Tab-separated table of N, CA and C in Angstrom:
chain	number	residue	atom	x	y	z
A	6	MET	N	87.073	103.090	81.360
A	6	MET	CA	86.911	102.549	82.694
A	6	MET	C	86.552	103.673	83.648
A	7	ASP	N	85.659	103.389	84.537
A	7	ASP	CA	85.265	104.353	85.549
A	7	ASP	C	86.171	104.173	86.757
A	8	PHE	N	86.839	105.232	87.164
A	8	PHE	CA	87.817	105.131	88.239
A	8	PHE	C	87.195	105.320	89.614
A	9	GLN	N	85.870	105.231	89.717
A	9	GLN	CA	85.237	105.326	91.028
A	9	GLN	C	85.690	104.195	91.938
A	10	VAL	N	85.949	103.041	91.373
A	10	VAL	CA	86.434	101.907	92.177
A	10	VAL	C	87.799	102.234	92.747
A	11	LEU	N	88.692	102.748	91.925
A	11	LEU	CA	90.039	103.084	92.399
A	11	LEU	C	90.034	104.249	93.376
A	12	ALA	N	89.035	105.107	93.288
A	12	ALA	CA	88.964	106.275	94.166
A	12	ALA	C	88.818	105.878	95.630
A	13	ARG	N	88.386	104.655	95.891
A	13	ARG	CA	88.232	104.188	97.271
A	13	ARG	C	89.571	103.831	97.916
A	14	PHE	N	90.625	103.769	97.116
A	14	PHE	CA	91.914	103.313	97.608
A	14	PHE	C	92.934	104.452	97.620
A	15	ASP	N	93.895	104.329	98.500
A	15	ASP	CA	95.015	105.267	98.543
A	15	ASP	C	96.017	104.806	97.498
A	16	LEU	N	96.154	105.556	96.410
A	16	LEU	CA	97.058	105.179	95.328
A	16	LEU	C	98.461	105.737	95.533
A	17	GLY	N	98.694	106.392	96.656
A	17	GLY	CA	100.015	106.953	96.923
A	17	GLY	C	100.360	108.004	95.891
A	18	ASP	N	101.582	107.942	95.386
A	18	ASP	CA	102.024	108.901	94.378
A	18	ASP	C	101.464	108.592	92.997
A	19	GLY	N	100.891	107.417	92.822
A	19	GLY	CA	100.365	107.036	91.511
A	19	GLY	C	98.939	107.516	91.340
A	20	ASP	N	98.607	107.854	90.138
A	20	ASP	CA	97.235	108.231	89.836
A	20	ASP	C	96.962	107.914	88.380
A	21	PRO	N	95.681	107.702	88.028
A	21	PRO	CA	95.357	107.398	86.640
A	21	PRO	C	95.595	108.606	85.752
A	22	GLY	N	96.257	108.391	84.645
A	22	GLY	CA	96.489	109.466	83.692
A	22	GLY	C	95.983	109.063	82.319
A	23	PRO	N	95.590	110.025	81.490
A	23	PRO	CA	95.112	109.694	80.154
A	23	PRO	C	96.210	109.033	79.330
A	24	PHE	N	95.818	108.085	78.510
A	24	PHE	CA	96.784	107.332	77.716
A	24	PHE	C	96.227	107.137	76.314
A	25	PRO	N	96.659	107.948	75.368
A	25	PRO	CA	96.143	107.800	74.003
A	25	PRO	C	96.750	106.580	73.304
A	26	ILE	N	95.911	105.845	72.617
A	26	ILE	CA	96.370	104.725	71.786
A	26	ILE	C	95.917	105.027	70.363
A	27	TYR	N	96.793	104.772	69.391
A	27	TYR	CA	96.536	105.164	68.004
A	27	TYR	C	96.322	103.961	67.099
A	28	GLN	N	95.622	104.229	65.989
A	28	GLN	CA	95.422	103.231	64.943
A	28	GLN	C	96.777	102.878	64.321
A	29	ASN	N	96.766	101.964	63.379
A	29	ASN	CA	98.003	101.530	62.704
A	29	ASN	C	98.760	102.673	62.027
A	30	ASP	N	98.040	103.735	61.666
A	30	ASP	CA	98.719	104.850	61.000
A	30	ASP	C	99.516	105.713	61.991
A	31	LEU	N	99.399	105.393	63.294
A	31	LEU	CA	100.098	106.096	64.379
A	31	LEU	C	99.708	107.572	64.505
A	32	LYS	N	98.593	107.950	63.879
A	32	LYS	CA	98.116	109.329	63.956
A	32	LYS	C	96.675	109.423	64.431
A	33	THR	N	95.864	108.434	64.072
A	33	THR	CA	94.440	108.466	64.396
A	33	THR	C	94.202	107.810	65.747
A	34	PRO	N	93.707	108.605	66.720
A	34	PRO	CA	93.465	108.025	68.046
A	34	PRO	C	92.317	107.019	68.026
A	35	ILE	N	92.439	105.973	68.829
A	35	ILE	CA	91.356	105.017	69.030
A	35	ILE	C	90.314	105.704	69.903
A	36	GLU	N	89.034	105.518	69.569
A	36	GLU	CA	87.967	106.178	70.319
A	36	GLU	C	87.883	105.646	71.744
A	37	GLY	N	87.423	106.482	72.625
A	37	GLY	CA	87.235	106.098	74.020
A	37	GLY	C	88.309	106.701	74.905
A	38	ARG	N	88.016	106.714	76.187
A	38	ARG	CA	88.978	107.239	77.150
A	38	ARG	C	89.761	106.074	77.735
A	39	LEU	N	91.057	106.128	77.558
A	39	LEU	CA	91.937	105.085	78.084
A	39	LEU	C	92.893	105.719	79.080
A	40	TYR	N	93.248	104.974	80.126
A	40	TYR	CA	94.105	105.497	81.173
A	40	TYR	C	95.181	104.488	81.520
A	41	TYR	N	96.248	104.986	82.094
A	41	TYR	CA	97.255	104.120	82.681
A	41	TYR	C	97.375	104.508	84.147
A	42	LEU	N	97.831	103.590	84.958
A	42	LEU	CA	98.009	103.875	86.365
A	42	LEU	C	99.499	103.926	86.656
A	43	ASN	N	99.970	105.109	86.972
A	43	ASN	CA	101.372	105.306	87.309
A	43	ASN	C	101.546	104.916	88.772
A	44	SER	N	102.201	103.809	89.013
A	44	SER	CA	102.367	103.343	90.384
A	44	SER	C	103.848	103.235	90.714
A	45	SER	N	104.337	104.210	91.453
A	45	SER	CA	105.740	104.175	91.848
A	45	SER	C	105.884	103.921	93.344
A	46	ALA	N	104.760	103.677	94.014
A	46	ALA	CA	104.805	103.441	95.453
A	46	ALA	C	105.421	102.074	95.735
A	47	GLY	N	106.130	101.997	96.815
A	47	GLY	CA	106.713	100.729	97.234
A	47	GLY	C	106.714	100.636	98.740
A	48	LYS	N	106.579	99.430	99.227
A	48	LYS	CA	106.586	99.202	100.665
A	48	LYS	C	107.570	98.075	100.976
A	49	ARG	N	108.185	98.179	102.127
A	49	ARG	CA	109.071	97.109	102.598
A	49	ARG	C	108.380	96.456	103.792
A	50	THR	N	107.479	95.540	103.501
A	50	THR	CA	106.659	94.983	104.571
A	50	THR	C	106.770	93.466	104.705
A	51	ILE	N	107.431	92.794	103.790
A	51	ILE	CA	107.550	91.345	103.871
A	51	ILE	C	108.459	90.974	105.039
A	52	VAL	N	108.087	89.907	105.737
A	52	VAL	CA	108.889	89.365	106.836
A	52	VAL	C	109.403	88.006	106.358
A	53	PRO	N	110.579	87.986	105.708
A	53	PRO	CA	111.047	86.765	105.049
A	53	PRO	C	111.275	85.586	105.988
A	54	ASN	N	111.743	85.836	107.201
A	54	ASN	CA	112.017	84.704	108.096
A	54	ASN	C	110.740	84.077	108.659
A	55	GLU	N	109.587	84.682	108.403
A	55	GLU	CA	108.301	84.112	108.800
A	55	GLU	C	107.472	83.709	107.581
A	56	SER	N	108.068	83.772	106.389
A	56	SER	CA	107.363	83.472	105.141
A	56	SER	C	107.861	82.175	104.534
A	57	ARG	N	106.996	81.556	103.746
A	57	ARG	CA	107.357	80.377	102.952
A	57	ARG	C	107.149	80.732	101.475
A	58	ASN	N	107.833	80.033	100.597
A	58	ASN	CA	107.674	80.227	99.152
A	58	ASN	C	108.060	81.627	98.687
A	59	VAL	N	109.053	82.221	99.324
A	59	VAL	CA	109.608	83.489	98.859
A	59	VAL	C	111.094	83.281	98.607
A	60	GLU	N	111.628	84.056	97.686
A	60	GLU	CA	113.018	83.896	97.264
A	60	GLU	C	113.676	85.265	97.158
A	61	LEU	N	114.865	85.384	97.709
A	61	LEU	CA	115.627	86.623	97.594
A	61	LEU	C	116.124	86.752	96.160
A	62	VAL	N	115.781	87.859	95.513
A	62	VAL	CA	116.170	88.091	94.121
A	62	VAL	C	117.415	88.968	94.053
A	63	ALA	N	117.429	90.043	94.844
A	63	ALA	CA	118.565	90.972	94.812
A	63	ALA	C	118.678	91.675	96.151
A	64	SER	N	119.917	92.013	96.496
A	64	SER	CA	120.158	92.740	97.729
A	64	SER	C	121.366	93.646	97.543
A	65	ASN	N	121.200	94.900	97.916
A	65	ASN	CA	122.298	95.858	97.865
A	65	ASN	C	122.225	96.684	99.143
A	66	SER	N	123.034	96.309	100.128
A	66	SER	CA	122.954	96.979	101.428
A	66	SER	C	123.377	98.440	101.340
A	67	ALA	N	124.294	98.769	100.444
A	67	ALA	CA	124.734	100.164	100.292
A	67	ALA	C	123.588	101.051	99.821
A	68	ALA	N	122.752	100.535	98.933
A	68	ALA	CA	121.615	101.298	98.404
A	68	ALA	C	120.350	101.078	99.223
A	69	GLY	N	120.393	100.128	100.151
A	69	GLY	CA	119.207	99.827	100.953
A	69	GLY	C	118.118	99.144	100.163
A	70	VAL	N	118.513	98.339	99.174
A	70	VAL	CA	117.543	97.673	98.305
A	70	VAL	C	117.546	96.173	98.564
A	71	VAL	N	116.377	95.626	98.826
A	71	VAL	CA	116.196	94.180	98.960
A	71	VAL	C	114.940	93.833	98.176
A	72	ILE	N	115.050	92.882	97.257
A	72	ILE	CA	113.914	92.508	96.418
A	72	ILE	C	113.618	91.022	96.630
A	73	TRP	N	112.370	90.750	96.973
A	73	TRP	CA	111.909	89.375	97.170
A	73	TRP	C	110.923	88.999	96.076
A	74	LYS	N	110.936	87.748	95.697
A	74	LYS	CA	109.998	87.213	94.701
A	74	LYS	C	109.090	86.212	95.415
A	75	VAL	N	107.796	86.357	95.197
A	75	VAL	CA	106.827	85.404	95.724
A	75	VAL	C	106.587	84.363	94.641
A	76	ASN	N	106.822	83.100	94.972
A	76	ASN	CA	106.648	82.034	93.988
A	76	ASN	C	105.185	81.898	93.593
A	77	PRO	N	104.911	81.553	92.334
A	77	PRO	CA	103.530	81.525	91.839
A	77	PRO	C	102.631	80.508	92.532
A	78	ARG	N	103.183	79.481	93.122
A	78	ARG	CA	102.354	78.445	93.767
A	78	ARG	C	102.149	78.731	95.254
A	79	THR	N	102.201	79.985	95.616
A	79	THR	CA	102.028	80.380	97.006
A	79	THR	C	100.575	80.191	97.431
A	80	GLU	N	100.400	79.744	98.662
A	80	GLU	CA	99.062	79.562	99.215
A	80	GLU	C	98.828	80.568	100.334
A	81	ASN	N	97.579	80.689	100.759
A	81	ASN	CA	97.252	81.581	101.870
A	81	ASN	C	98.135	81.251	103.067
A	82	GLY	N	98.664	82.281	103.681
A	82	GLY	CA	99.494	82.102	104.860
A	82	GLY	C	100.971	81.916	104.569
A	83	ASP	N	101.354	81.820	103.290
A	83	ASP	CA	102.760	81.614	102.937
A	83	ASP	C	103.607	82.873	103.070
A	84	VAL	N	102.998	84.040	102.933
A	84	VAL	CA	103.757	85.286	102.959
A	84	VAL	C	103.335	86.096	104.178
A	85	ALA	N	104.318	86.355	105.055
A	85	ALA	CA	104.057	87.156	106.256
A	85	ALA	C	104.421	88.604	105.983
A	86	LEU	N	103.538	89.503	106.398
A	86	LEU	CA	103.770	90.946	106.234
A	86	LEU	C	103.759	91.606	107.602
A	87	SER	N	104.507	92.688	107.709
A	87	SER	CA	104.498	93.464	108.951
A	87	SER	C	103.237	94.309	109.006
A	88	ALA	N	102.925	94.832	110.182
A	88	ALA	CA	101.738	95.665	110.360
A	88	ALA	C	101.798	96.928	109.512
A	89	SER	N	102.988	97.356	109.129
A	89	SER	CA	103.112	98.579	108.317
A	89	SER	C	102.526	98.403	106.916
A	90	ALA	N	102.205	97.175	106.514
A	90	ALA	CA	101.563	96.940	105.215
A	90	ALA	C	100.188	97.615	105.147
A	91	LEU	N	99.584	97.851	106.310
A	91	LEU	CA	98.257	98.466	106.348
A	91	LEU	C	98.304	99.986	106.262
A	92	ALA	N	99.492	100.570	106.376
A	92	ALA	CA	99.617	102.026	106.356
A	92	ALA	C	100.036	102.509	104.975
A	93	GLY	N	99.667	103.736	104.638
A	93	GLY	CA	100.088	104.345	103.382
A	93	GLY	C	99.324	103.816	102.179
A	94	ALA	N	99.967	103.899	101.023
A	94	ALA	CA	99.333	103.530	99.762
A	94	ALA	C	98.887	102.069	99.765
A	95	ASP	N	97.776	101.803	99.067
A	95	ASP	CA	97.226	100.456	98.996
A	95	ASP	C	97.866	99.604	97.911
A	96	LEU	N	98.649	100.219	97.042
A	96	LEU	CA	99.309	99.466	95.978
A	96	LEU	C	100.694	99.068	96.382
């Protein structure tokens, strides 16, 4: 894959890294260049009280962790994000 497309985006701390995949013998590499995208960036931009079709999955106030799940049948306009979603990494 040519990463010129990804180069247009801010990947934050994540970047494409080489990823070898091997044949069944676990020694012979498969031909071609393969990559994985290490994405550890996270944003807290969802506005739950202005969103529909979202569900609280986990919350730990001591650790400052809140995880929301967007239901698969979500339509345009169901999830509200704060303006900070436009800043920083694109992932």
